[in-house]
Amino acid sequence: MSQEHPIDSSVPFSEAMEQLAGESGLDARSTACARGATLLESLYSPLRLLEPMKRVGKRGEGKWQRISFEQLIEEVVEGGDLFGEGHVDGLRAIHAPDTQLTQSTPVSDQNQSVTGHEYQRRRPRCVSASFCAK
């Protein structure tokens, strides 16, 4: 962790975590990243998600419903027409443990993960039509 004063090993874990989260002021706060500084706040927030949620409206509408963990696992593993927008492959369909990935073929036919290089090659070249070269 990145902090100016090391925490003594005799300090209880909960107190050490509180110091790293910035609850003791700037003196003992970890400065590695802001996300780490808000760890305890997000862990115990009354607004945190406690149950799986599924989008039921169009993207961006903010419409969600609670689903069971069993339904979550079923949909992630098996896929299907999950959002009424067409079929989505589940992990069972795209998992290809016997397919060798090499530098020349980083993406198999089954595993549709996209590497950084492949993303750069596939992404649109312009933000809007007015910026595109003709």
GROMACS .gro file of C-alpha atoms in nm:
model
  134
    1MET     CA    1   0.000   0.000   0.000
    2SER     CA    2   0.112   0.354  -0.058
    3GLN     CA    3   0.110   0.553   0.262
    4GLU     CA    4   0.362   0.764   0.448
    5HIS     CA    5   0.348   0.594   0.789
    6PRO     CA    6   0.351   0.213   0.796
    7ILE     CA    7   0.088   0.051   1.014
    8ASP     CA    8   0.235  -0.147   1.304
    9SER     CA    9   0.177  -0.522   1.279
   10SER     CA   10   0.021  -0.525   1.628
   11VAL     CA   11  -0.269  -0.304   1.511
   12PRO     CA   12  -0.594  -0.506   1.477
   13PHE     CA   13  -0.700  -0.572   1.117
   14SER     CA   14  -1.024  -0.370   1.140
   15GLU     CA   15  -0.835  -0.067   1.271
   16ALA     CA   16  -0.571  -0.102   0.997
   17MET     CA   17  -0.844  -0.114   0.731
   18GLU     CA   18  -1.006   0.195   0.879
   19GLN     CA   19  -0.675   0.381   0.866
   20LEU     CA   20  -0.620   0.278   0.503
   21ALA     CA   21  -0.972   0.391   0.412
   22GLY     CA   22  -0.897   0.747   0.521
   23GLU     CA   23  -1.124   0.753   0.826
   24SER     CA   24  -0.837   0.883   1.041
   25GLY     CA   25  -0.769   1.192   0.834
   26LEU     CA   26  -0.493   1.250   0.582
   27ASP     CA   27  -0.211   1.131   0.807
   28ALA     CA   28  -0.268   0.756   0.759
   29ARG     CA   29  -0.470   0.758   0.436
   30SER     CA   30  -0.351   0.536   0.155
   31THR     CA   31  -0.289   0.741  -0.158
   32ALA     CA   32  -0.256   0.454  -0.406
   33CYS     CA   33  -0.597   0.527  -0.557
   34ALA     CA   34  -0.932   0.684  -0.470
   35ARG     CA   35  -1.113   0.353  -0.511
   36GLY     CA   36  -0.916   0.200  -0.224
   37ALA     CA   37  -0.988   0.502  -0.007
   38THR     CA   38  -1.363   0.438  -0.039
   39LEU     CA   39  -1.342   0.063   0.029
   40LEU     CA   40  -1.513   0.063   0.368
   41GLU     CA   41  -1.775   0.314   0.257
   42SER     CA   42  -1.884   0.096  -0.035
   43LEU     CA   43  -1.860  -0.225   0.166
   44TYR     CA   44  -2.107  -0.105   0.429
   45SER     CA   45  -2.314   0.139   0.220
   46PRO     CA   46  -2.692   0.110   0.262
   47LEU     CA   47  -2.712   0.161  -0.118
   48ARG     CA   48  -2.501  -0.146  -0.206
   49LEU     CA   49  -2.659  -0.431  -0.403
   50LEU     CA   50  -2.752  -0.731  -0.191
   51GLU     CA   51  -2.942  -0.933  -0.453
   52PRO     CA   52  -2.885  -0.997  -0.824
   53MET     CA   53  -3.062  -0.747  -1.049
   54LYS     CA   54  -3.164  -0.784  -1.414
   55ARG     CA   55  -3.232  -0.508  -1.663
   56VAL     CA   56  -3.596  -0.522  -1.777
   57GLY     CA   57  -3.621  -0.204  -1.984
   58LYS     CA   58  -3.417  -0.072  -2.272
   59ARG     CA   59  -3.055   0.016  -2.208
   60GLY     CA   60  -3.029   0.340  -2.014
   61GLU     CA   61  -3.390   0.341  -1.888
   62GLY     CA   62  -3.287   0.239  -1.538
   63LYS     CA   63  -3.552  -0.034  -1.509
   64TRP     CA   64  -3.440  -0.332  -1.302
   65GLN     CA   65  -3.595  -0.627  -1.123
   66ARG     CA   66  -3.462  -0.856  -0.853
   67ILE     CA   67  -3.386  -1.212  -0.960
   68SER     CA   68  -3.277  -1.519  -0.766
   69PHE     CA   69  -2.917  -1.637  -0.759
   70GLU     CA   70  -3.037  -1.956  -0.932
   71GLN     CA   71  -3.183  -1.753  -1.222
   72LEU     CA   72  -2.862  -1.549  -1.242
   73ILE     CA   73  -2.648  -1.862  -1.272
   74GLU     CA   74  -2.886  -2.021  -1.524
   75GLU     CA   75  -2.887  -1.713  -1.751
   76VAL     CA   76  -2.511  -1.657  -1.732
   77VAL     CA   77  -2.430  -2.022  -1.804
   78GLU     CA   78  -2.700  -2.103  -2.061
   79GLY     CA   79  -2.767  -1.763  -2.223
   80GLY     CA   80  -3.082  -1.711  -2.429
   81ASP     CA   81  -3.303  -1.416  -2.522
   82LEU     CA   82  -3.232  -1.250  -2.189
   83PHE     CA   83  -3.337  -0.893  -2.263
   84GLY     CA   84  -3.576  -0.935  -2.555
   85GLU     CA   85  -3.303  -0.812  -2.790
   86GLY     CA   86  -3.201  -1.143  -2.946
   87HIS     CA   87  -3.006  -1.449  -2.841
   88VAL     CA   88  -2.701  -1.408  -2.617
   89ASP     CA   89  -2.458  -1.699  -2.584
   90GLY     CA   90  -2.400  -1.823  -2.232
   91LEU     CA   91  -2.066  -1.927  -2.085
   92ARG     CA   92  -2.135  -2.291  -2.172
   93ALA     CA   93  -2.156  -2.198  -2.542
   94ILE     CA   94  -1.843  -1.981  -2.555
   95HIS     CA   95  -1.621  -2.177  -2.315
   96ALA     CA   96  -1.355  -2.353  -2.521
   97PRO     CA   97  -1.099  -2.507  -2.284
   98ASP     CA   98  -0.948  -2.727  -2.557
   99THR     CA   99  -0.896  -2.441  -2.804
  100GLN     CA  100  -0.538  -2.320  -2.811
  101LEU     CA  101  -0.501  -1.944  -2.832
  102THR     CA  102  -0.185  -1.824  -3.000
  103GLN     CA  103  -0.042  -1.485  -3.080
  104SER     CA  104  -0.154  -1.515  -3.443
  105THR     CA  105  -0.505  -1.636  -3.346
  106PRO     CA  106  -0.584  -1.467  -3.013
  107VAL     CA  107  -0.959  -1.512  -3.063
  108SER     CA  108  -1.105  -1.856  -3.132
  109ASP     CA  109  -1.434  -1.911  -3.313
  110GLN     CA  110  -1.601  -2.020  -2.989
  111ASN     CA  111  -1.436  -1.782  -2.747
  112GLN     CA  112  -1.546  -1.438  -2.862
  113SER     CA  113  -1.330  -1.243  -2.618
  114VAL     CA  114  -1.158  -0.954  -2.789
  115THR     CA  115  -0.796  -0.866  -2.718
  116GLY     CA  116  -0.681  -0.504  -2.700
  117HIS     CA  117  -0.519  -0.528  -3.045
  118GLU     CA  118  -0.833  -0.684  -3.194
  119TYR     CA  119  -1.050  -0.413  -3.035
  120GLN     CA  120  -0.833  -0.140  -3.189
  121ARG     CA  121  -0.870  -0.308  -3.530
  122ARG     CA  122  -1.252  -0.346  -3.504
  123ARG     CA  123  -1.358  -0.022  -3.336
  124PRO     CA  124  -1.518   0.259  -3.539
  125ARG     CA  125  -1.268   0.512  -3.671
  126CYS     CA  126  -1.474   0.826  -3.614
  127VAL     CA  127  -1.712   0.969  -3.356
  128SER     CA  128  -1.967   1.115  -3.598
  129ALA     CA  129  -2.023   1.141  -3.971
  130SER     CA  130  -1.901   1.503  -3.976
  131PHE     CA  131  -1.555   1.388  -3.860
  132CYS     CA  132  -1.522   1.097  -4.101
  133ALA     CA  133  -1.305   1.121  -4.409
  134LYS     CA  134  -1.492   1.046  -4.730
   0.00000   0.00000   0.00000
